[in-house]
Amino acid sequence: MSDDEKPAGPARSGRPRSGPVKPGLPSAVAACAVALALPWSHPAAAGAAPDPDVRYVALGDSRATGSPQDLLSIRDGCFRTSDAYPQIVADALSVDSYVSRACAGAKTENITTTPQFTVTGPQPPQIGALQPDTTLVTVSIGGNDIAWSSLVEPCYTPAPGFDAKCRSDATTARRMTDALTVLGPKVSATLAAIAAKSPAATVLLVGHGGIFGDRGCWPYVPTSDADAAFVVQFFVRMNAVLADAARANGARFVDVAAAAVGHDACAGPDRRWFEGLVPRSFTMPLHPTHEGHRAMASLVVATLP
């Protein structure tokens, strides 16, 4: 058993399930939804029934690697930490096995065909972690393929009170449209490869968005309110592309952005699920916070059949 493939959570008694994950998850999902709704505690201790038939693999980029609260937990140059949403899901479901191959900076090709080079050496294509008996796969991917942060950079202002008016810039609009046109086929091919490798698995594609809301808050989200709303609409379009790719390949789409309204990077510390361009915690800029990962885990569990 590898360093990052291990049973998630302590062993517990419970009625074993003999069927595949798709019909066997509802009771565990109900227990986990309650557990994840409680004030923060380690989900493995929150009362979810164990499910020995769930074999879970997490794939993707830095949104699935966690917020680096504990620098000692960073492994393999991928920045995987113990509070990543896949780890929370694995613990909450008490899965039989869990492995995360998510890696900061990953693109679709790093899941399917191309090794990813990191500060500690190359990482093999993530799809190698999948097996024919894998029953649950989560995927967070696509943002690095289109370098989304560079697409919204024209919206940033050098000081509060300014308006970059990126919403009216034809070049910005064209670059966003071109990027989304390319993204759909890449994500669709990735999901098709996952389905071919693990045909019995429930596959969940986790959406983007949530960082930006309907207003700016310089320097954390250094945009005018009107441009912030424009960026939100870009993510609406991006999520439509991802949802279409999921439907076309028998996967389920996890809508993070819809649930994150009011929890963007401008929200208060008790409501913020994401950090902005200038973070106010140990979280990487433009990434989910500790509470954001917990919220994303809850959304994943709620999307399971």
Short mmCIF file of C-alpha atoms in Angstrom, two decimals:
data_model
loop_
_atom_site.label_atom_id
_atom_site.label_comp_id
_atom_site.label_asym_id
_atom_site.label_seq_id
_atom_site.Cartn_x
_atom_site.Cartn_y
_atom_site.Cartn_z
CA MET A 1 0.00 0.00 0.00
CA SER A 2 1.50 3.32 -1.05
CA ASP A 3 2.07 6.30 1.21
CA ASP A 4 -1.10 8.02 -0.07
CA GLU A 5 -3.32 4.96 -0.52
CA LYS A 6 -4.70 3.83 2.80
CA PRO A 7 -7.96 3.10 4.57
CA ALA A 8 -9.53 6.44 5.49
CA GLY A 9 -10.75 6.62 9.08
CA PRO A 10 -10.84 4.01 11.81
CA ALA A 11 -12.37 0.58 11.24
CA ARG A 12 -15.94 0.28 12.48
CA SER A 13 -18.64 -2.33 12.55
CA GLY A 14 -21.57 -2.09 10.17
CA ARG A 15 -23.60 -4.00 7.62
CA PRO A 16 -21.35 -4.75 4.64
CA ARG A 17 -22.68 -3.95 1.22
CA SER A 18 -22.19 -6.44 -1.58
CA GLY A 19 -23.42 -4.29 -4.50
CA PRO A 20 -21.54 -1.66 -6.50
CA VAL A 21 -21.19 1.89 -5.19
CA LYS A 22 -23.96 3.42 -7.28
CA PRO A 23 -26.90 1.72 -5.51
CA GLY A 24 -25.08 1.32 -2.19
CA LEU A 25 -24.29 4.91 -1.26
CA PRO A 26 -27.56 6.59 -0.15
CA SER A 27 -27.50 5.61 3.55
CA ALA A 28 -23.86 6.57 3.89
CA VAL A 29 -24.55 9.81 2.04
CA ALA A 30 -27.38 10.70 4.43
CA ALA A 31 -25.16 10.12 7.46
CA CYS A 32 -22.34 12.11 5.92
CA ALA A 33 -24.57 15.03 5.01
CA VAL A 34 -25.51 15.33 8.68
CA ALA A 35 -21.90 14.97 9.77
CA LEU A 36 -20.61 17.60 7.38
CA ALA A 37 -23.33 20.03 8.46
CA LEU A 38 -22.07 20.00 12.05
CA PRO A 39 -19.51 22.48 13.41
CA TRP A 40 -16.06 21.47 12.24
CA SER A 41 -14.78 18.17 13.52
CA HIS A 42 -12.93 15.37 11.81
CA PRO A 43 -15.63 13.70 9.68
CA ALA A 44 -14.29 10.21 10.36
CA ALA A 45 -15.41 10.65 13.96
CA ALA A 46 -18.81 12.11 13.09
CA GLY A 47 -20.79 8.87 12.91
CA ALA A 48 -20.90 7.85 9.24
CA ALA A 49 -21.41 4.14 8.66
CA PRO A 50 -18.43 2.41 7.05
CA ASP A 51 -18.75 1.31 3.45
CA PRO A 52 -16.28 -1.45 2.57
CA ASP A 53 -17.39 -1.37 -1.07
CA VAL A 54 -16.30 2.22 -1.76
CA ARG A 55 -12.88 2.42 -3.39
CA TYR A 56 -12.18 6.08 -3.99
CA VAL A 57 -9.62 7.84 -6.21
CA ALA A 58 -9.25 11.64 -6.32
CA LEU A 59 -7.77 13.26 -9.42
CA GLY A 60 -7.13 16.84 -10.40
CA ASP A 61 -5.33 20.07 -9.67
CA SER A 62 -4.64 22.31 -6.67
CA ARG A 63 -8.32 22.78 -5.81
CA ALA A 64 -8.23 19.13 -4.74
CA THR A 65 -4.91 19.21 -2.88
CA GLY A 66 -5.91 21.19 0.20
CA SER A 67 -4.97 24.43 1.92
CA PRO A 68 -1.39 24.26 3.24
CA GLN A 69 -2.15 24.64 6.94
CA ASP A 70 0.52 22.05 7.76
CA LEU A 71 3.59 22.46 5.60
CA LEU A 72 4.96 19.12 6.81
CA SER A 73 2.07 17.31 5.14
CA ILE A 74 3.06 18.48 1.66
CA ARG A 75 4.19 15.47 -0.35
CA ASP A 76 5.67 14.73 -3.75
CA GLY A 77 5.74 18.38 -4.80
CA CYS A 78 1.97 18.22 -5.37
CA PHE A 79 0.99 20.11 -2.20
CA ARG A 80 -1.47 17.45 -1.03
CA THR A 81 -2.54 18.07 2.55
CA SER A 82 -4.80 16.42 5.09
CA ASP A 83 -7.62 18.99 4.80
CA ALA A 84 -8.22 18.58 1.07
CA TYR A 85 -11.87 18.03 0.20
CA PRO A 86 -11.21 14.50 -1.17
CA GLN A 87 -9.65 13.47 2.15
CA ILE A 88 -12.69 14.86 4.00
CA VAL A 89 -15.01 12.93 1.68
CA ALA A 90 -12.99 9.73 2.15
CA ASP A 91 -13.07 10.06 5.92
CA ALA A 92 -16.77 10.91 6.00
CA LEU A 93 -17.68 7.89 3.86
CA SER A 94 -15.28 5.57 5.73
CA VAL A 95 -14.21 4.19 2.39
CA ASP A 96 -12.45 0.88 1.95
CA SER A 97 -9.54 2.57 0.17
CA TYR A 98 -8.59 6.08 -0.84
CA VAL A 99 -5.81 7.45 -2.99
CA SER A 100 -5.31 11.02 -4.13
CA ARG A 101 -3.24 11.73 -7.22
CA ALA A 102 -4.35 15.39 -7.38
CA CYS A 103 -1.40 17.67 -7.98
CA ALA A 104 -1.05 21.45 -7.93
CA GLY A 105 -0.64 22.77 -11.45
CA ALA A 106 -2.15 19.72 -13.16
CA LYS A 107 -3.77 19.97 -16.58
CA THR A 108 -6.02 17.47 -18.31
CA GLU A 109 -3.06 15.79 -20.02
CA ASN A 110 -1.44 15.20 -16.62
CA ILE A 111 -4.44 13.08 -15.73
CA THR A 112 -4.44 11.01 -18.88
CA THR A 113 -1.12 10.84 -20.73
CA THR A 114 1.63 13.23 -19.65
CA PRO A 115 3.86 13.07 -16.54
CA GLN A 116 3.80 16.25 -14.47
CA PHE A 117 7.11 17.74 -13.37
CA THR A 118 7.19 19.09 -9.81
CA VAL A 119 9.84 20.46 -7.45
CA THR A 120 10.42 16.95 -6.09
CA GLY A 121 10.42 15.13 -9.41
CA PRO A 122 8.02 13.88 -12.07
CA GLN A 123 4.57 12.56 -11.22
CA PRO A 124 3.15 9.85 -13.50
CA PRO A 125 -0.21 10.40 -15.23
CA GLN A 126 -2.84 10.39 -12.51
CA ILE A 127 -5.08 7.92 -14.32
CA GLY A 128 -2.68 5.15 -13.34
CA ALA A 129 -4.27 5.13 -9.88
CA LEU A 130 -7.59 3.93 -11.32
CA GLN A 131 -8.48 0.25 -11.24
CA PRO A 132 -11.35 -1.75 -12.78
CA ASP A 133 -12.86 -2.08 -9.29
CA THR A 134 -12.62 1.63 -8.43
CA THR A 135 -16.13 2.73 -7.44
CA LEU A 136 -15.81 6.48 -6.83
CA VAL A 137 -13.75 9.12 -8.65
CA THR A 138 -13.70 12.89 -8.11
CA VAL A 139 -12.07 15.17 -10.66
CA SER A 140 -11.12 18.85 -10.32
CA ILE A 141 -9.55 19.97 -13.57
CA GLY A 142 -9.61 22.54 -16.36
CA GLY A 143 -8.49 25.75 -14.71
CA ASN A 144 -4.83 25.32 -15.59
CA ASP A 145 -5.65 24.24 -19.14
CA ILE A 146 -7.03 27.69 -19.87
CA ALA A 147 -4.91 29.62 -17.31
CA TRP A 148 -8.11 31.22 -16.03
CA SER A 149 -6.33 33.61 -13.67
CA SER A 150 -4.57 35.24 -16.64
CA LEU A 151 -7.91 35.66 -18.38
CA VAL A 152 -9.28 37.80 -15.54
CA GLU A 153 -6.11 39.82 -14.94
CA PRO A 154 -7.29 42.67 -17.19
CA CYS A 155 -10.05 43.23 -14.63
CA TYR A 156 -7.66 44.09 -11.79
CA THR A 157 -7.09 47.69 -10.74
CA PRO A 158 -3.96 49.22 -9.17
CA ALA A 159 -5.88 51.00 -6.39
CA PRO A 160 -9.35 51.01 -4.84
CA GLY A 161 -12.00 53.03 -6.59
CA PHE A 162 -10.72 52.40 -10.11
CA ASP A 163 -12.62 50.57 -12.84
CA ALA A 164 -10.62 48.57 -15.40
CA LYS A 165 -13.80 48.07 -17.50
CA CYS A 166 -12.62 44.65 -18.66
CA ARG A 167 -16.26 43.80 -19.23
CA SER A 168 -16.20 46.09 -22.24
CA ASP A 169 -12.86 44.94 -23.64
CA ALA A 170 -13.22 42.93 -26.85
CA THR A 171 -9.82 41.27 -26.48
CA THR A 172 -10.64 39.97 -22.99
CA ALA A 173 -13.99 38.65 -24.19
CA ARG A 174 -12.42 36.91 -27.19
CA ARG A 175 -9.69 35.28 -25.08
CA MET A 176 -12.29 33.93 -22.66
CA THR A 177 -14.46 32.54 -25.46
CA ASP A 178 -11.50 30.95 -27.22
CA ALA A 179 -10.34 29.32 -23.98
CA LEU A 180 -13.74 27.83 -23.21
CA THR A 181 -14.06 26.52 -26.76
CA VAL A 182 -10.85 24.54 -26.28
CA LEU A 183 -11.67 23.41 -22.75
CA GLY A 184 -14.76 21.33 -23.49
CA PRO A 185 -13.12 18.68 -25.70
CA LYS A 186 -10.17 18.35 -23.31
CA VAL A 187 -12.33 17.70 -20.27
CA SER A 188 -14.63 15.40 -22.23
CA ALA A 189 -11.68 13.29 -23.39
CA THR A 190 -10.40 13.11 -19.82
CA LEU A 191 -13.73 11.90 -18.48
CA ALA A 192 -14.00 9.34 -21.28
CA ALA A 193 -10.56 7.97 -20.38
CA ILE A 194 -11.57 7.71 -16.72
CA ALA A 195 -14.77 5.86 -17.63
CA ALA A 196 -12.83 3.43 -19.81
CA LYS A 197 -10.36 2.68 -17.02
CA SER A 198 -12.97 2.34 -14.24
CA PRO A 199 -16.31 1.59 -15.94
CA ALA A 200 -18.16 0.79 -12.69
CA ALA A 201 -17.17 4.02 -10.95
CA THR A 202 -19.38 6.94 -10.08
CA VAL A 203 -17.45 9.92 -11.49
CA LEU A 204 -17.97 13.43 -10.12
CA LEU A 205 -16.58 16.46 -11.93
CA VAL A 206 -16.19 19.30 -9.44
CA GLY A 207 -16.98 22.73 -10.87
CA HIS A 208 -15.06 26.00 -10.75
CA GLY A 209 -16.02 29.41 -9.44
CA GLY A 210 -16.92 30.81 -6.05
CA ILE A 211 -13.88 33.06 -5.62
CA PHE A 212 -15.57 36.08 -7.21
CA GLY A 213 -18.91 37.51 -6.12
CA ASP A 214 -20.94 40.50 -7.25
CA ARG A 215 -18.52 43.07 -5.84
CA GLY A 216 -14.84 43.82 -5.58
CA CYS A 217 -12.92 44.35 -2.34
CA TRP A 218 -9.49 45.78 -3.02
CA PRO A 219 -6.82 44.36 -2.62
CA TYR A 220 -8.36 40.90 -2.07
CA VAL A 221 -10.53 41.05 -5.18
CA PRO A 222 -9.07 44.14 -6.85
CA THR A 223 -11.87 44.85 -9.32
CA SER A 224 -14.80 47.20 -9.67
CA ASP A 225 -18.16 45.74 -8.74
CA ALA A 226 -19.22 45.68 -12.39
CA ASP A 227 -16.09 43.80 -13.46
CA ALA A 228 -16.46 41.35 -10.57
CA ALA A 229 -19.95 40.51 -11.84
CA PHE A 230 -18.48 40.06 -15.33
CA VAL A 231 -15.96 37.53 -13.98
CA VAL A 232 -18.79 35.66 -12.24
CA GLN A 233 -20.49 35.30 -15.61
CA PHE A 234 -17.27 33.91 -17.08
CA PHE A 235 -17.38 31.14 -14.47
CA VAL A 236 -21.06 30.54 -15.25
CA ARG A 237 -20.00 29.88 -18.84
CA MET A 238 -17.06 27.74 -17.75
CA ASN A 239 -19.27 25.61 -15.53
CA ALA A 240 -21.74 25.14 -18.38
CA VAL A 241 -18.87 23.71 -20.46
CA LEU A 242 -17.87 21.40 -17.61
CA ALA A 243 -21.43 20.28 -16.94
CA ASP A 244 -21.92 19.47 -20.64
CA ALA A 245 -18.73 17.39 -20.64
CA ALA A 246 -19.91 15.53 -17.54
CA ARG A 247 -23.32 14.73 -19.03
CA ALA A 248 -21.78 13.55 -22.29
CA ASN A 249 -19.60 11.03 -20.45
CA GLY A 250 -21.94 9.68 -17.79
CA ALA A 251 -20.40 11.74 -14.96
CA ARG A 252 -22.11 13.97 -12.39
CA PHE A 253 -21.37 17.67 -12.09
CA VAL A 254 -20.80 19.24 -8.66
CA ASP A 255 -21.93 22.88 -8.79
CA VAL A 256 -19.60 24.68 -6.39
CA ALA A 257 -20.28 28.20 -7.67
CA ALA A 258 -24.04 28.14 -7.00
CA ALA A 259 -23.54 27.01 -3.42
CA ALA A 260 -20.72 29.50 -2.86
CA VAL A 261 -22.83 32.63 -3.37
CA GLY A 262 -22.12 34.80 -0.33
CA HIS A 263 -18.96 32.83 0.47
CA ASP A 264 -16.63 34.50 -2.05
CA ALA A 265 -13.24 36.03 -1.27
CA CYS A 266 -14.85 39.32 -0.19
CA ALA A 267 -16.96 37.63 2.51
CA GLY A 268 -16.17 37.87 6.19
CA PRO A 269 -13.89 35.35 7.90
CA ASP A 270 -16.85 33.34 9.20
CA ARG A 271 -18.32 32.94 5.71
CA ARG A 272 -15.37 32.94 3.30
CA TRP A 273 -14.77 29.70 1.37
CA PHE A 274 -12.09 31.14 -0.92
CA GLU A 275 -9.19 33.51 -0.71
CA GLY A 276 -8.63 36.24 -3.27
CA LEU A 277 -5.57 37.52 -5.04
CA VAL A 278 -4.19 38.60 -1.65
CA PRO A 279 -4.97 35.84 0.86
CA ARG A 280 -5.89 36.47 4.49
CA SER A 281 -4.88 33.02 5.68
CA PHE A 282 -2.33 30.31 4.88
CA THR A 283 -4.45 29.41 1.85
CA MET A 284 -2.89 29.91 -1.57
CA PRO A 285 -4.21 32.92 -3.51
CA LEU A 286 -7.41 32.21 -5.47
CA HIS A 287 -7.97 28.84 -3.79
CA PRO A 288 -10.41 27.26 -1.33
CA THR A 289 -9.88 27.86 2.38
CA HIS A 290 -10.08 25.17 5.05
CA GLU A 291 -13.81 25.88 5.37
CA GLY A 292 -14.10 25.93 1.60
CA HIS A 293 -12.72 22.41 1.37
CA ARG A 294 -15.19 21.27 3.99
CA ALA A 295 -18.03 22.88 2.03
CA MET A 296 -16.84 21.29 -1.21
CA ALA A 297 -16.73 17.90 0.50
CA SER A 298 -20.33 18.37 1.59
CA LEU A 299 -21.34 19.23 -1.98
CA VAL A 300 -19.57 16.12 -3.31
CA VAL A 301 -21.36 13.90 -0.81
CA ALA A 302 -24.71 15.53 -1.61
CA THR A 303 -24.19 14.87 -5.35
CA LEU A 304 -23.61 11.16 -4.92
CA PRO A 305 -26.44 8.92 -6.13
#
